[in-house]
């Protein structure tokens, strides 16, 4: 089934560890996004990508980095996790190739809830 | 910078009543306004969206209205049901070189009491 997958769904990790949050989509979408969301609060864009080898920082400053080597894969990495990184991270994608004017509907993954102790 | 204000932050209604959530955006070039519903522990799901060339759009019990002059848009839910209880987010597109960015409102927690 075409969907967006995020792993792990929950992660508890100690301060200073390096972590990578995985996001893959089987929808054939060209654009992908990472949002940070505290529980019940607004979504803040931290990274986005318009295609392979194209990544840009979002509106919310983040110490994370991303890569887009394959169209379907958009992992997010924290080199040294801190308690301030505790949050939910949502991956999303959209399709600009199906025709019609931009902007395009964004589809969200189930999220990764990260806790840094 | 661009922002989207959303009100109210919480809304409690009796089952069968109507609910209205309002948003105001700052970027006059915004041309796409989606509404997402997020149930507890779930991912945000698009429930309705509207583009700037349309003033109103309806889908069964849900409707969205857009006032471009005033730069505000609203979500209307009629005949509310307990399963409508969730957090609702409005968003507005940020145009420019990057046309697929969305700025989200702060969310409205809707509770529908049976």
mmCIF file of C-alpha atoms in Angstrom:
data_model
loop_
_atom_site.group_PDB
_atom_site.id
_atom_site.type_symbol
_atom_site.label_atom_id
_atom_site.label_comp_id
_atom_site.label_asym_id
_atom_site.label_seq_id
_atom_site.Cartn_x
_atom_site.Cartn_y
_atom_site.Cartn_z
ATOM 1 C CA UNK A 1 0.000 0.000 0.000
ATOM 2 C CA UNK A 2 1.322 3.468 -0.924
ATOM 3 C CA UNK A 3 2.165 5.270 2.307
ATOM 4 C CA UNK A 4 4.787 7.149 4.306
ATOM 5 C CA UNK A 5 6.697 5.109 6.858
ATOM 6 C CA UNK A 6 8.709 6.363 9.800
ATOM 7 C CA UNK A 7 10.971 4.340 12.068
ATOM 8 C CA UNK A 8 11.368 4.080 14.907
ATOM 9 C CA UNK A 9 7.973 5.159 16.177
ATOM 10 C CA UNK A 10 9.320 5.743 19.686
ATOM 11 C CA UNK A 11 12.905 6.329 20.771
ATOM 12 C CA UNK A 12 14.396 7.041 24.193
ATOM 13 C CA UNK A 13 18.066 7.886 24.054
ATOM 14 C CA UNK A 14 20.749 9.420 26.246
ATOM 15 C CA UNK A 15 22.327 12.828 25.821
ATOM 16 C CA UNK A 16 25.198 12.972 23.334
ATOM 17 C CA UNK A 17 24.129 10.005 21.219
ATOM 18 C CA UNK A 18 23.906 10.182 17.451
ATOM 19 C CA UNK A 19 20.545 9.173 16.041
ATOM 20 C CA UNK A 20 18.933 8.862 12.632
ATOM 21 C CA UNK A 21 15.184 9.013 12.133
ATOM 22 C CA UNK A 22 14.089 7.155 9.031
ATOM 23 C CA UNK A 23 11.402 8.273 6.579
ATOM 24 C CA UNK A 24 10.431 6.421 3.444
ATOM 25 C CA UNK A 25 7.511 6.914 1.112
ATOM 26 C CA UNK A 26 6.141 4.573 -1.517
ATOM 27 C CA UNK A 27 3.823 7.180 -3.026
ATOM 28 C CA UNK A 28 6.242 8.251 -5.754
ATOM 29 C CA UNK A 29 6.255 11.823 -4.439
ATOM 30 C CA UNK A 30 9.081 14.160 -5.376
ATOM 31 C CA UNK A 31 8.909 16.576 -2.423
ATOM 32 C CA UNK A 32 9.534 15.649 1.203
ATOM 33 C CA UNK A 33 9.484 17.531 4.497
ATOM 34 C CA UNK A 34 10.399 17.183 8.171
ATOM 35 C CA UNK A 35 8.339 18.896 10.848
ATOM 36 C CA UNK A 36 8.875 19.144 14.592
ATOM 37 C CA UNK A 37 5.776 19.092 16.785
ATOM 38 C CA UNK A 38 5.476 19.249 20.551
ATOM 39 C CA UNK A 39 2.366 17.316 21.735
ATOM 40 C CA UNK A 40 -0.812 19.056 20.596
ATOM 41 C CA UNK A 41 1.127 22.065 19.393
ATOM 42 C CA UNK A 42 1.755 23.588 15.970
ATOM 43 C CA UNK A 43 3.978 21.992 13.356
ATOM 44 C CA UNK A 44 7.292 23.689 12.591
ATOM 45 C CA UNK A 45 9.077 22.990 9.297
ATOM 46 C CA UNK A 46 12.717 22.104 9.943
ATOM 47 C CA UNK A 47 13.863 20.664 6.581
ATOM 48 C CA UNK A 48 12.508 20.120 3.097
ATOM 49 C CA UNK A 49 13.604 18.623 -0.190
ATOM 50 C CA UNK A 50 12.373 19.154 -3.740
ATOM 51 C CA UNK A 51 14.162 16.155 -5.155
ATOM 52 C CA UNK A 52 17.289 14.029 -5.046
ATOM 53 C CA UNK A 53 20.315 15.962 -3.748
ATOM 54 C CA UNK A 54 18.122 18.994 -3.008
ATOM 55 C CA UNK A 55 17.654 19.916 0.663
ATOM 56 C CA UNK A 56 17.008 23.176 2.455
ATOM 57 C CA UNK A 57 16.508 24.295 6.031
ATOM 58 C CA UNK A 58 13.034 25.245 7.154
ATOM 59 C CA UNK A 59 11.753 28.061 9.281
ATOM 60 C CA UNK A 60 12.616 26.587 12.662
ATOM 61 C CA UNK A 61 16.303 26.449 13.445
ATOM 62 C CA UNK A 62 17.358 22.876 13.992
ATOM 63 C CA UNK A 63 20.619 21.181 14.824
ATOM 64 C CA UNK A 64 19.630 18.213 12.689
ATOM 65 C CA UNK A 65 20.759 17.424 9.158
ATOM 66 C CA UNK A 66 19.037 15.599 6.296
ATOM 67 C CA UNK A 67 19.972 13.881 3.069
ATOM 68 C CA UNK A 68 18.047 12.899 -0.058
ATOM 69 C CA UNK A 69 20.061 10.374 -2.023
ATOM 70 C CA UNK A 70 17.023 8.423 -3.187
ATOM 71 C CA UNK A 71 13.629 9.850 -4.091
ATOM 72 C CA UNK A 72 11.781 7.683 -1.602
ATOM 73 C CA UNK A 73 14.114 8.115 1.377
ATOM 74 C CA UNK A 74 14.633 11.239 3.528
ATOM 75 C CA UNK A 75 16.449 10.470 6.793
ATOM 76 C CA UNK A 76 17.042 13.026 9.553
ATOM 77 C CA UNK A 77 20.174 12.857 11.711
ATOM 78 C CA UNK A 78 21.024 14.380 15.075
ATOM 79 C CA UNK A 79 24.793 14.209 15.637
ATOM 80 C CA UNK A 80 24.552 14.772 19.398
ATOM 81 C CA UNK A 81 21.126 14.480 20.979
ATOM 82 C CA UNK A 82 20.158 16.849 23.792
ATOM 83 C CA UNK A 83 17.082 17.014 26.067
ATOM 84 C CA UNK A 84 15.912 20.080 24.095
ATOM 85 C CA UNK A 85 15.504 17.764 21.076
ATOM 86 C CA UNK A 86 12.727 15.878 22.873
ATOM 87 C CA UNK A 87 9.714 16.197 20.593
ATOM 88 C CA UNK A 88 7.696 14.461 17.901
ATOM 89 C CA UNK A 89 9.168 14.471 14.393
ATOM 90 C CA UNK A 90 6.771 14.176 11.460
ATOM 91 C CA UNK A 91 7.805 13.401 7.903
ATOM 92 C CA UNK A 92 5.583 14.446 4.996
ATOM 93 C CA UNK A 93 5.587 14.298 1.212
ATOM 94 C CA UNK A 94 3.819 15.911 -1.722
ATOM 95 C CA UNK A 95 3.590 15.279 -5.446
ATOM 96 C CA UNK A 96 4.227 18.088 -7.927
ATOM 97 C CA UNK A 97 4.355 15.814 -10.961
ATOM 98 C CA UNK A 98 0.696 14.847 -11.202
ATOM 99 C CA UNK A 99 -0.348 18.105 -12.831
ATOM 100 C CA UNK A 100 -2.276 21.064 -11.525
ATOM 101 C CA UNK A 101 -0.996 24.260 -9.933
ATOM 102 C CA UNK A 102 1.152 24.358 -6.796
ATOM 103 C CA UNK A 103 1.047 24.170 -3.819
ATOM 104 C CA UNK A 104 0.298 20.509 -3.373
ATOM 105 C CA UNK A 105 -1.350 18.476 -0.641
ATOM 106 C CA UNK A 106 1.082 17.187 1.954
ATOM 107 C CA UNK A 107 0.692 13.659 3.323
ATOM 108 C CA UNK A 108 2.103 12.893 6.749
ATOM 109 C CA UNK A 109 3.815 9.870 8.211
ATOM 110 C CA UNK A 110 2.899 8.487 11.662
ATOM 111 C CA UNK A 111 5.736 10.333 13.401
ATOM 112 C CA UNK A 112 8.661 9.455 15.657
ATOM 113 C CA UNK A 113 8.344 10.415 19.291
ATOM 114 C CA UNK A 114 11.863 11.162 20.551
ATOM 115 C CA UNK A 115 12.825 11.483 24.194
ATOM 116 C CA UNK A 116 16.373 12.484 25.119
ATOM 117 C CA UNK A 117 17.285 11.848 28.753
ATOM 118 C CA UNK B 1 8.079 36.819 9.054
ATOM 119 C CA UNK B 2 4.962 35.107 7.827
ATOM 120 C CA UNK B 3 2.603 33.689 10.403
ATOM 121 C CA UNK B 4 -0.846 32.173 10.820
ATOM 122 C CA UNK B 5 -2.995 32.948 13.852
ATOM 123 C CA UNK B 6 -5.669 30.461 14.863
ATOM 124 C CA UNK B 7 -8.575 30.868 17.307
ATOM 125 C CA UNK B 8 -9.866 29.552 19.587
ATOM 126 C CA UNK B 9 -7.225 27.312 21.123
ATOM 127 C CA UNK B 10 -9.909 25.093 22.678
ATOM 128 C CA UNK B 11 -13.548 24.623 21.745
ATOM 129 C CA UNK B 12 -16.169 22.520 23.505
ATOM 130 C CA UNK B 13 -19.539 21.856 21.885
ATOM 131 C CA UNK B 14 -22.508 19.607 22.423
ATOM 132 C CA UNK B 15 -23.061 16.834 19.913
ATOM 133 C CA UNK B 16 -25.167 18.158 17.043
ATOM 134 C CA UNK B 17 -24.043 21.759 17.459
ATOM 135 C CA UNK B 18 -21.836 23.602 14.981
ATOM 136 C CA UNK B 19 -18.170 24.462 15.493
ATOM 137 C CA UNK B 20 -16.244 27.300 13.858
ATOM 138 C CA UNK B 21 -12.469 27.760 13.857
ATOM 139 C CA UNK B 22 -10.882 30.917 12.456
ATOM 140 C CA UNK B 23 -7.451 31.637 11.043
ATOM 141 C CA UNK B 24 -5.710 34.788 9.866
ATOM 142 C CA UNK B 25 -2.645 34.796 7.635
ATOM 143 C CA UNK B 26 -0.063 37.488 6.962
ATOM 144 C CA UNK B 27 1.346 36.722 3.482
ATOM 145 C CA UNK B 28 -0.938 38.307 0.882
ATOM 146 C CA UNK B 29 0.604 36.002 -1.747
ATOM 147 C CA UNK B 30 -0.657 32.849 0.020
ATOM 148 C CA UNK B 31 -2.921 30.920 -2.343
ATOM 149 C CA UNK B 32 -3.549 27.548 -0.684
ATOM 150 C CA UNK B 33 -5.209 26.940 2.671
ATOM 151 C CA UNK B 34 -5.504 23.359 3.968
ATOM 152 C CA UNK B 35 -7.091 22.146 7.185
ATOM 153 C CA UNK B 36 -5.697 19.121 8.989
ATOM 154 C CA UNK B 37 -7.284 16.991 11.698
ATOM 155 C CA UNK B 38 -5.013 15.253 14.175
ATOM 156 C CA UNK B 39 -6.450 12.698 16.570
ATOM 157 C CA UNK B 40 -4.550 11.822 19.716
ATOM 158 C CA UNK B 41 -1.406 9.886 18.847
ATOM 159 C CA UNK B 42 -2.169 9.924 15.130
ATOM 160 C CA UNK B 43 -0.742 11.695 12.102
ATOM 161 C CA UNK B 44 -2.328 14.905 10.736
ATOM 162 C CA UNK B 45 -4.883 14.142 8.021
ATOM 163 C CA UNK B 46 -6.108 16.619 5.413
ATOM 164 C CA UNK B 47 -9.855 17.126 5.759
ATOM 165 C CA UNK B 48 -10.466 19.992 3.356
ATOM 166 C CA UNK B 49 -8.525 22.659 1.497
ATOM 167 C CA UNK B 50 -9.289 25.779 -0.492
ATOM 168 C CA UNK B 51 -7.414 27.824 -3.064
ATOM 169 C CA UNK B 52 -7.474 31.583 -3.388
ATOM 170 C CA UNK B 53 -9.627 31.583 -6.510
ATOM 171 C CA UNK B 54 -12.547 30.138 -4.534
ATOM 172 C CA UNK B 55 -14.503 31.770 -1.715
ATOM 173 C CA UNK B 56 -16.123 28.686 -0.207
ATOM 174 C CA UNK B 57 -15.837 24.925 -0.412
ATOM 175 C CA UNK B 58 -18.034 22.286 1.167
ATOM 176 C CA UNK B 59 -17.682 18.564 1.787
ATOM 177 C CA UNK B 60 -20.626 17.005 3.616
ATOM 178 C CA UNK B 61 -20.567 18.421 7.182
ATOM 179 C CA UNK B 62 -17.372 20.400 6.652
ATOM 180 C CA UNK B 63 -17.004 23.748 4.914
ATOM 181 C CA UNK B 64 -14.234 26.300 4.567
ATOM 182 C CA UNK B 65 -14.661 29.974 3.707
ATOM 183 C CA UNK B 66 -11.939 32.357 2.537
ATOM 184 C CA UNK B 67 -11.866 36.150 2.675
ATOM 185 C CA UNK B 68 -8.800 37.233 0.722
ATOM 186 C CA UNK B 69 -9.308 40.928 1.410
ATOM 187 C CA UNK B 70 -9.288 40.391 5.170
ATOM 188 C CA UNK B 71 -6.761 37.547 4.897
ATOM 189 C CA UNK B 72 -8.743 35.149 6.975
ATOM 190 C CA UNK B 73 -10.336 31.759 6.491
ATOM 191 C CA UNK B 74 -12.589 29.624 8.634
ATOM 192 C CA UNK B 75 -13.525 25.984 9.133
ATOM 193 C CA UNK B 76 -17.166 25.182 9.798
ATOM 194 C CA UNK B 77 -18.289 21.795 11.098
ATOM 195 C CA UNK B 78 -22.032 21.225 11.311
ATOM 196 C CA UNK B 79 -23.896 18.506 13.215
ATOM 197 C CA UNK B 80 -20.809 17.685 15.226
ATOM 198 C CA UNK B 81 -20.242 14.129 16.418
ATOM 199 C CA UNK B 82 -17.990 12.743 19.185
ATOM 200 C CA UNK B 83 -15.624 11.392 16.522
ATOM 201 C CA UNK B 84 -14.985 14.991 15.415
ATOM 202 C CA UNK B 85 -13.050 15.464 18.673
ATOM 203 C CA UNK B 86 -9.421 16.159 17.718
ATOM 204 C CA UNK B 87 -6.926 18.964 17.241
ATOM 205 C CA UNK B 88 -7.494 20.944 14.045
ATOM 206 C CA UNK B 89 -4.715 22.867 12.323
ATOM 207 C CA UNK B 90 -5.080 25.481 9.622
ATOM 208 C CA UNK B 91 -2.189 26.306 7.304
ATOM 209 C CA UNK B 92 -1.320 28.808 4.607
ATOM 210 C CA UNK B 93 1.093 28.421 1.744
ATOM 211 C CA UNK B 94 4.209 30.554 1.601
ATOM 212 C CA UNK B 95 4.888 31.558 -1.987
ATOM 213 C CA UNK B 96 8.024 32.617 -3.695
ATOM 214 C CA UNK B 97 10.851 30.547 -5.078
ATOM 215 C CA UNK B 98 9.626 27.804 -2.831
ATOM 216 C CA UNK B 99 5.937 27.268 -3.434
ATOM 217 C CA UNK B 100 5.276 24.184 -1.337
ATOM 218 C CA UNK B 101 5.989 25.461 2.127
ATOM 219 C CA UNK B 102 3.136 25.623 4.614
ATOM 220 C CA UNK B 103 2.918 27.717 7.766
ATOM 221 C CA UNK B 104 0.665 26.106 10.370
ATOM 222 C CA UNK B 105 -1.579 27.708 12.963
ATOM 223 C CA UNK B 106 -1.244 26.832 16.628
ATOM 224 C CA UNK B 107 -4.137 24.370 16.583
ATOM 225 C CA UNK B 108 -7.645 24.165 18.065
ATOM 226 C CA UNK B 109 -8.561 21.349 20.402
ATOM 227 C CA UNK B 110 -12.199 20.504 19.672
ATOM 228 C CA UNK B 111 -14.167 18.432 22.162
ATOM 229 C CA UNK B 112 -17.630 17.212 21.242
ATOM 230 C CA UNK B 113 -19.645 16.027 24.213
ATOM 231 C CA UNK B 114 -22.384 13.422 23.657
#
